[in-house]
CSV table of C-alpha atoms and ligand atoms in Angstrom, one decimal:
chain,number,residue,atom,x,y,z
A,1,MET,CA,17.6,-4.2,20.5
A,2,THR,CA,15.9,-6.0,23.3
A,3,ASN,CA,15.0,-3.0,25.5
A,4,VAL,CA,14.0,-0.2,23.6
A,5,PRO,CA,15.4,3.0,25.7
A,6,ALA,CA,13.0,5.3,27.4
A,7,ILE,CA,12.3,8.6,25.1
A,8,PRO,CA,10.4,11.4,26.5
A,9,ALA,CA,7.2,12.0,25.0
A,10,ASP,CA,7.9,15.3,23.3
A,11,ARG,CA,10.4,13.7,21.3
A,12,LEU,CA,8.0,11.0,19.9
A,13,PRO,CA,7.0,12.9,16.8
A,14,ALA,CA,10.5,13.7,15.8
A,15,LEU,CA,11.7,10.1,16.3
A,16,LEU,CA,8.4,8.9,14.3
A,17,ALA,CA,9.8,10.9,11.4
A,18,ALA,CA,13.4,9.9,11.7
A,19,MET,CA,13.0,6.1,12.0
A,20,PRO,CA,14.0,4.4,8.7
A,21,LYS,CA,10.9,2.6,7.8
A,22,ALA,CA,9.3,0.5,4.9
A,23,GLU,CA,6.2,0.9,3.1
A,24,LEU,CA,4.1,-2.2,2.0
A,25,HIS,CA,0.8,-0.6,1.2
A,26,ILE,CA,0.8,2.3,-1.6
A,27,HIS,CA,-1.2,2.4,-4.8
A,28,ILE,CA,0.8,4.3,-6.8
A,29,GLU,CA,-2.3,5.8,-8.4
A,30,GLY,CA,-3.6,6.8,-5.2
A,31,SER,CA,-0.5,9.0,-5.0
A,32,LEU,CA,-1.6,11.2,-7.6
A,33,GLU,CA,-2.0,14.6,-6.5
A,34,PRO,CA,-4.7,17.1,-8.0
A,35,GLU,CA,-2.3,19.2,-9.2
A,36,LEU,CA,-0.4,16.6,-11.0
A,37,ILE,CA,-3.9,15.3,-12.4
A,38,PHE,CA,-4.5,18.6,-13.7
A,39,GLN,CA,-0.9,19.2,-15.3
A,40,LEU,CA,-1.2,15.7,-16.9
A,41,ALA,CA,-4.9,16.4,-18.3
A,42,GLN,CA,-3.4,19.4,-19.9
A,43,ARG,CA,-0.6,17.7,-21.3
A,44,ASN,CA,-2.5,14.7,-22.7
A,45,GLY,CA,-5.8,16.8,-23.7
A,46,VAL,CA,-7.9,14.8,-21.3
A,47,VAL,CA,-11.0,16.7,-20.2
A,48,LEU,CA,-12.0,16.2,-16.5
A,49,PRO,CA,-15.2,16.6,-15.1
A,50,TYR,CA,-14.0,19.4,-12.8
A,51,ALA,CA,-13.5,22.8,-13.1
A,52,SER,CA,-10.4,23.4,-11.4
A,53,VAL,CA,-7.9,21.4,-8.5
A,54,GLU,CA,-10.2,23.1,-5.5
A,55,ASP,CA,-13.2,21.5,-7.2
A,56,LEU,CA,-11.8,18.2,-7.4
A,57,ARG,CA,-10.4,18.3,-3.7
A,58,ARG,CA,-13.7,19.1,-3.0
A,59,ALA,CA,-15.4,15.8,-4.2
A,60,TYR,CA,-12.6,13.9,-2.0
A,61,ALA,CA,-15.5,13.3,0.7
A,62,PHE,CA,-15.9,9.5,0.7
A,63,THR,CA,-18.5,7.4,2.9
A,64,ASN,CA,-17.0,4.1,2.0
A,65,LEU,CA,-14.6,2.2,-0.3
A,66,GLN,CA,-16.9,2.4,-3.3
A,67,SER,CA,-17.2,6.1,-3.1
A,68,PHE,CA,-13.5,6.5,-2.9
A,69,LEU,CA,-12.7,4.3,-5.9
A,70,ASP,CA,-15.3,6.0,-8.5
A,71,ILE,CA,-13.0,9.1,-8.0
A,72,TYR,CA,-9.7,7.3,-7.9
A,73,TYR,CA,-10.5,5.5,-11.3
A,74,ALA,CA,-11.4,9.0,-12.6
A,75,GLY,CA,-8.2,10.5,-11.6
A,76,ALA,CA,-6.1,7.9,-13.1
A,77,SER,CA,-7.6,8.7,-16.6
A,78,VAL,CA,-5.1,11.2,-17.3
A,79,LEU,CA,-2.3,9.0,-17.2
A,80,LEU,CA,-1.3,7.9,-21.0
A,81,GLN,CA,2.4,8.0,-21.9
A,82,ALA,CA,5.3,6.1,-20.0
A,83,GLN,CA,6.4,9.6,-18.9
A,84,ASP,CA,3.2,10.4,-17.0
A,85,PHE,CA,3.6,7.0,-15.2
A,86,TYR,CA,7.3,8.1,-14.3
A,87,ASP,CA,6.4,11.4,-12.9
A,88,MET,CA,3.6,10.1,-10.6
A,89,ALA,CA,6.0,7.6,-9.2
A,90,TRP,CA,8.9,10.0,-8.8
A,91,ALA,CA,6.7,12.5,-7.2
A,92,TYR,CA,5.7,9.7,-4.8
A,93,LEU,CA,9.1,8.6,-4.3
A,94,GLN,CA,10.5,11.8,-3.5
A,95,ARG,CA,8.2,12.1,-0.7
A,96,ALA,CA,9.0,8.5,0.7
A,97,ALA,CA,12.4,9.7,0.7
A,98,ALA,CA,11.7,12.7,2.8
A,99,ASP,CA,9.7,10.3,5.4
A,100,ASN,CA,12.7,7.9,5.8
A,101,VAL,CA,11.0,5.6,4.1
A,102,VAL,CA,14.0,3.6,2.6
A,103,ARG,CA,12.0,0.5,1.1
A,104,THR,CA,8.6,0.6,-0.7
A,105,GLU,CA,6.7,-2.0,-2.5
A,106,ILE,CA,4.6,0.0,-4.8
A,107,PHE,CA,0.9,-1.5,-6.1
A,108,PHE,CA,0.0,-0.6,-9.5
A,109,ASP,CA,-3.4,-1.3,-11.0
A,110,PRO,CA,-2.5,-2.2,-14.8
A,111,GLN,CA,-6.2,-3.0,-15.7
A,112,THR,CA,-7.2,0.7,-15.0
A,113,HIS,CA,-5.0,1.7,-17.8
A,114,THR,CA,-5.0,-1.5,-20.1
A,115,ALA,CA,-8.9,-1.0,-20.2
A,116,ARG,CA,-8.5,2.6,-21.8
A,117,GLY,CA,-5.9,1.3,-24.4
A,118,VAL,CA,-2.8,2.0,-22.5
A,119,ALA,CA,0.0,-0.8,-23.3
A,120,MET,CA,0.9,-2.9,-20.1
A,121,GLU,CA,4.7,-2.1,-21.5
A,122,THR,CA,4.0,1.8,-21.2
A,123,VAL,CA,2.9,1.3,-17.6
A,124,ILE,CA,5.5,-0.8,-16.4
A,125,ASP,CA,8.2,1.0,-18.1
A,126,GLY,CA,7.3,4.2,-16.7
A,127,LEU,CA,7.1,3.2,-13.1
A,128,HIS,CA,10.1,0.8,-13.4
A,129,ARG,CA,12.2,3.6,-14.3
A,130,ALA,CA,11.1,5.7,-11.7
A,131,CYS,CA,11.8,2.9,-9.4
A,132,THR,CA,15.5,2.6,-10.6
A,133,ASP,CA,16.3,6.0,-10.5
A,134,ALA,CA,14.9,6.3,-6.7
A,135,ARG,CA,18.2,4.4,-5.6
A,136,ARG,CA,19.8,7.8,-6.2
A,137,ILE,CA,17.8,9.4,-3.5
A,138,GLY,CA,18.2,6.2,-1.0
A,139,VAL,CA,14.9,4.4,-1.8
A,140,ASP,CA,14.7,0.8,-2.5
A,141,ALA,CA,11.7,0.5,-4.6
A,142,GLU,CA,10.1,-2.7,-6.1
A,143,LEU,CA,6.4,-3.1,-7.7
A,144,ILE,CA,3.6,-5.6,-7.1
A,145,LEU,CA,0.9,-5.7,-9.7
A,146,CYS,CA,-2.6,-5.8,-8.4
A,147,PHE,CA,-5.7,-7.6,-10.1
A,148,LEU,CA,-9.0,-5.6,-9.7
A,149,ARG,CA,-11.4,-7.9,-8.0
A,150,HIS,CA,-14.5,-6.4,-9.4
A,151,LEU,CA,-13.5,-7.9,-13.0
A,152,SER,CA,-13.6,-11.5,-13.6
A,153,GLU,CA,-10.9,-14.5,-13.5
A,154,GLU,CA,-10.5,-14.5,-17.2
A,155,GLU,CA,-9.5,-10.9,-17.1
A,156,ALA,CA,-7.2,-11.4,-14.4
A,157,PHE,CA,-5.6,-14.1,-16.4
A,158,GLU,CA,-5.3,-12.0,-19.6
A,159,THR,CA,-3.7,-9.2,-17.6
A,160,LEU,CA,-1.1,-11.7,-16.2
A,161,GLU,CA,-0.1,-12.9,-19.7
A,162,GLN,CA,0.2,-9.2,-20.6
A,163,ALA,CA,2.5,-8.7,-17.9
A,164,LEU,CA,4.7,-11.8,-17.8
A,165,PRO,CA,7.2,-10.5,-20.6
A,166,PHE,CA,8.1,-8.2,-17.9
A,167,ARG,CA,8.3,-10.6,-15.0
A,168,ASN,CA,11.7,-9.5,-14.0
A,169,ARG,CA,10.3,-5.8,-13.3
A,170,PHE,CA,7.9,-6.6,-10.3
A,171,ILE,CA,8.1,-9.1,-7.6
A,172,GLY,CA,4.5,-10.2,-6.7
A,173,VAL,CA,0.8,-9.7,-7.2
A,174,GLY,CA,-1.8,-8.4,-5.3
A,175,LEU,CA,-5.7,-8.1,-4.9
A,176,ASP,CA,-7.5,-4.8,-4.8
A,177,SER,CA,-10.5,-2.9,-5.3
A,178,SER,CA,-14.2,-3.5,-4.4
A,179,GLU,CA,-14.0,-6.0,-1.6
A,180,VAL,CA,-17.6,-7.1,-0.6
A,181,GLY,CA,-19.2,-9.5,-2.8
A,182,HIS,CA,-15.6,-10.7,-4.5
A,183,PRO,CA,-13.8,-12.8,-2.2
A,184,PRO,CA,-10.3,-13.8,-2.5
A,185,GLU,CA,-11.4,-17.4,-3.7
A,186,LYS,CA,-12.5,-16.0,-7.1
A,187,PHE,CA,-9.1,-15.5,-7.8
A,188,ALA,CA,-7.8,-19.1,-6.5
A,189,ARG,CA,-6.5,-20.3,-10.1
A,190,VAL,CA,-4.9,-16.8,-11.0
A,191,PHE,CA,-2.9,-16.8,-7.7
A,192,ALA,CA,-1.8,-20.6,-8.3
A,193,LYS,CA,-0.2,-19.7,-11.5
A,194,CYS,CA,1.5,-16.6,-10.0
A,195,ALA,CA,3.0,-18.9,-7.2
A,196,GLN,CA,4.2,-21.0,-10.0
A,197,GLN,CA,6.1,-18.2,-11.6
A,198,GLY,CA,7.9,-17.5,-8.2
A,199,LEU,CA,5.9,-14.0,-7.4
A,200,HIS,CA,5.1,-13.0,-3.9
A,201,LEU,CA,1.6,-13.0,-3.0
A,202,VAL,CA,-0.5,-10.6,-1.1
A,203,ALA,CA,-4.0,-9.5,-1.2
A,204,HIS,CA,-6.7,-7.0,0.4
A,205,ALA,CA,-8.7,-8.6,3.1
A,206,GLY,CA,-10.8,-7.7,6.0
A,207,GLU,CA,-10.9,-3.7,5.1
A,208,GLU,CA,-14.5,-3.6,4.7
A,209,GLY,CA,-15.3,-7.4,4.1
A,210,PRO,CA,-15.5,-10.2,6.9
A,211,PRO,CA,-13.1,-12.2,8.6
A,212,ALA,CA,-13.9,-15.0,6.2
A,213,TYR,CA,-12.2,-13.3,3.4
A,214,VAL,CA,-8.8,-13.1,5.4
A,215,TRP,CA,-8.9,-17.1,6.0
A,216,SER,CA,-9.6,-17.5,2.3
A,217,ALA,CA,-6.8,-15.2,1.5
A,218,LEU,CA,-4.3,-17.3,3.7
A,219,ASP,CA,-5.8,-20.7,3.1
A,220,VAL,CA,-6.9,-20.5,-0.7
A,221,LEU,CA,-4.9,-18.1,-2.1
A,222,LYS,CA,-1.8,-18.8,0.3
A,223,VAL,CA,-0.9,-15.0,0.6
A,224,GLU,CA,2.3,-14.2,2.5
A,225,ARG,CA,0.7,-10.6,3.9
A,226,ILE,CA,-2.8,-9.4,4.2
A,227,ASP,CA,-3.4,-5.6,3.2
A,228,HIS,CA,-5.7,-3.7,5.7
A,229,GLY,CA,-6.9,-6.9,7.9
A,230,VAL,CA,-8.4,-4.8,10.6
A,231,GLN,CA,-11.6,-6.7,10.3
A,232,SER,CA,-9.7,-10.0,11.9
A,233,ALA,CA,-10.1,-8.5,15.3
A,234,ARG,CA,-14.1,-9.9,14.9
A,235,ASP,CA,-12.6,-13.3,15.1
A,236,PRO,CA,-10.6,-14.7,17.8
A,237,ALA,CA,-9.4,-17.8,16.0
A,238,LEU,CA,-8.1,-15.6,13.2
A,239,MET,CA,-6.2,-13.5,15.6
A,240,LYS,CA,-4.6,-16.4,16.9
A,241,ARG,CA,-3.6,-18.0,13.7
A,242,LEU,CA,-2.2,-14.6,12.4
A,243,ALA,CA,-0.3,-13.9,15.5
A,244,GLN,CA,1.1,-17.5,15.6
A,245,ASP,CA,2.2,-17.6,11.9
A,246,ARG,CA,3.7,-13.9,12.0
A,247,ILE,CA,1.3,-12.9,9.1
A,248,PRO,CA,2.2,-9.2,8.3
A,249,LEU,CA,-1.1,-6.7,8.2
A,250,THR,CA,-0.3,-3.6,6.2
A,251,VAL,CA,-2.8,-1.3,8.2
A,252,CYS,CA,-3.5,2.1,6.8
A,253,PRO,CA,-4.8,4.5,9.5
A,254,LEU,CA,-5.8,7.4,7.7
A,255,SER,CA,-7.3,5.3,4.8
A,256,ASN,CA,-9.6,3.7,7.2
A,257,LEU,CA,-10.6,6.9,8.6
A,258,LYS,CA,-11.5,8.5,5.7
A,259,LEU,CA,-13.3,5.6,4.3
A,260,GLN,CA,-15.2,5.4,7.5
A,261,VAL,CA,-14.2,2.0,8.6
A,262,PHE,CA,-13.5,3.6,12.3
A,263,PRO,CA,-15.4,6.4,13.2
A,264,GLU,CA,-12.4,8.3,14.5
A,265,LEU,CA,-8.7,7.7,14.7
A,266,GLY,CA,-8.6,7.7,18.4
A,267,GLN,CA,-11.1,4.2,17.8
A,268,HIS,CA,-8.7,2.5,15.4
A,269,ASN,CA,-7.7,-0.9,16.6
A,270,LEU,CA,-3.8,-0.7,15.7
A,271,ARG,CA,-3.2,-0.9,19.5
A,272,ALA,CA,-5.4,-3.8,19.8
A,273,LEU,CA,-3.4,-5.6,16.7
A,274,LEU,CA,-0.2,-4.7,18.2
A,275,ASP,CA,-0.9,-5.7,21.6
A,276,ALA,CA,-2.3,-9.1,20.6
A,277,GLY,CA,1.1,-10.1,19.0
A,278,LEU,CA,0.1,-9.4,15.3
A,279,MET,CA,2.8,-8.3,13.0
A,280,ALA,CA,0.9,-5.0,12.2
A,281,THR,CA,2.7,-2.2,10.0
A,282,VAL,CA,1.6,1.3,9.2
A,283,ASN,CA,1.2,2.3,5.5
A,284,SER,CA,-0.4,5.5,3.6
A,285,ASP,CA,-2.5,3.4,1.0
A,286,ASP,CA,-3.8,6.3,-1.0
A,287,PRO,CA,-2.1,9.1,0.1
A,288,ALA,CA,-3.3,12.0,-1.9
A,289,TYR,CA,-6.6,11.1,-1.3
A,290,PHE,CA,-6.6,10.4,2.5
A,291,GLY,CA,-4.8,13.2,3.6
A,292,GLY,CA,-1.2,12.1,4.7
A,293,TYR,CA,1.8,10.1,3.4
A,294,MET,CA,3.5,7.8,5.8
A,295,ASN,CA,4.8,10.2,8.5
A,296,GLU,CA,1.5,11.8,8.7
A,297,ASN,CA,0.1,8.3,9.3
A,298,PHE,CA,2.4,7.7,11.9
A,299,LEU,CA,1.9,11.4,13.7
A,300,GLN,CA,-1.6,11.4,13.7
A,301,THR,CA,-2.2,7.6,14.9
A,302,PHE,CA,0.2,7.9,17.7
A,303,ALA,CA,-1.3,11.2,18.6
A,304,ALA,CA,-4.9,10.1,18.7
A,305,THR,CA,-4.3,6.4,20.1
A,306,GLY,CA,-1.7,7.0,22.8
A,307,LEU,CA,1.0,4.7,21.2
A,308,ASP,CA,4.5,4.8,22.6
A,309,ALA,CA,8.1,4.7,21.6
A,310,GLN,CA,7.8,0.7,22.0
A,311,HIS,CA,5.1,0.6,19.7
A,312,ALA,CA,7.0,2.9,17.1
A,313,TYR,CA,10.0,0.4,17.7
A,314,ARG,CA,8.1,-2.6,16.8
A,315,LEU,CA,6.2,-1.0,13.9
A,316,ALA,CA,9.2,0.2,12.3
A,317,ARG,CA,11.0,-3.4,12.9
A,318,ASN,CA,7.7,-5.1,11.5
A,319,SER,CA,7.7,-2.9,8.4
A,320,PHE,CA,11.2,-4.8,7.2
A,321,GLU,CA,10.6,-7.7,8.5
A,322,GLY,CA,7.1,-8.1,6.9
A,323,SER,CA,8.9,-6.7,3.4
A,324,PHE,CA,10.3,-8.9,0.5
A,325,ALA,CA,13.7,-7.3,1.0
A,326,SER,CA,16.9,-9.7,1.2
A,327,PRO,CA,17.8,-10.9,4.5
A,328,GLY,CA,20.8,-8.7,4.4
A,329,ALA,CA,18.8,-5.5,3.7
A,330,LYS,CA,16.5,-6.1,6.5
A,331,ARG,CA,19.5,-7.1,8.8
A,332,LYS,CA,20.9,-3.7,7.8
A,333,ALA,CA,17.6,-1.6,8.0
A,334,ILE,CA,17.0,-3.1,11.7
A,335,GLU,CA,20.4,-1.9,12.8
A,336,SER,CA,19.9,2.0,11.4
A,337,ILE,CA,16.6,1.6,13.4
A,338,ASP,CA,18.4,0.6,16.4
A,339,GLU,CA,20.9,3.5,15.9
A,340,VAL,CA,18.4,5.8,15.5
A,341,PHE,CA,16.2,4.8,18.7
A,342,ALA,CA,19.6,4.9,20.5
A,343,SER,CA,20.4,8.5,19.6
A,344,PHE,CA,17.1,9.7,21.0
A,345,ALA,CA,17.6,8.1,24.4
B,401,ADE,N1,-7.4,0.5,-4.3
B,401,ADE,C1,-6.9,1.6,-4.1
B,401,ADE,N2,-7.2,1.7,-2.9
B,401,ADE,C2,-7.6,0.8,-2.3
B,401,ADE,C3,-8.3,0.1,-0.9
B,401,ADE,N3,-8.2,1.0,0.0
B,401,ADE,N4,-8.9,-0.9,-0.9
B,401,ADE,C4,-9.2,-1.8,-2.0
B,401,ADE,N5,-8.6,-1.2,-3.1
B,401,ADE,C5,-8.0,-0.1,-3.3
B,402,ZN,ZN1,-5.1,-0.5,-0.4
């Protein structure tokens, strides 16, 4: 579709909800809702330092990335059996389907679990079984293994060794956790080995960290996508590079709001990134902690920043073009976006 049809402003929320979309930045441990945390704690005999669901929710008052990560890792401590990982992923996949997410590339943090004595196989078994079952509800789901950047290169290598027997159950690797002080180049050799394995490469960069981290994610790690990347707007040469090379940025507006990367959603730079020709996408990051899954991210961001149907079309297309789906699946998804937009004209 070269000309996006004019769509009345009052139909925009329904269009945002109905358009098919791909989610490229979701940490499955960040989809663990407080109710499920308590249910799994009881099932596994894990004692939580919170008296109730409400008590836990009250702790979700974050001031920056680290203040969130401390609570996020504590929440994940209830995951012990493959069925726990399945239940967590299945709950997310049902919400994704309800938001018309038809493709999702799910991050998981194995080191958060192996450090507690949970086997790599247990983690991957549960998550992968949920991804397979997701086809029944119309969601094409794949896994991306993330290394925790606050841990050492040696620990990342050990994690890769533990995961390689299950190489056919994940499509790529990423880099997450505390950004500042842990630049991408710390993992140059690990990513080089992952590239040799034919894995897709992505990394969080420019969430809180400087544009220099986005440059090194691209030039040293040789990633195909940048997760977040919103700090790139501080470096005009970087903006040019991202636009020219059509590097997808997996932007997470509600996450950026809750972690105080932007003081208000109305001040988010998503529009500036799109208007500069960057291949930005909208994603939920850790929806159980940041107050919304995919459609909520679209609805609140459009309402706060005044984006329109042209932007919606671009974001929906970018999500599939920036995904690791097959060329045929991308073509089919773009056809279905065009059909939905035509039906709203
Ligand atoms: N792990 C989960 N969410 C994250 C985020 N927003 N940034 C870095 N690491 C994360
Ligand atoms: Zn993230």
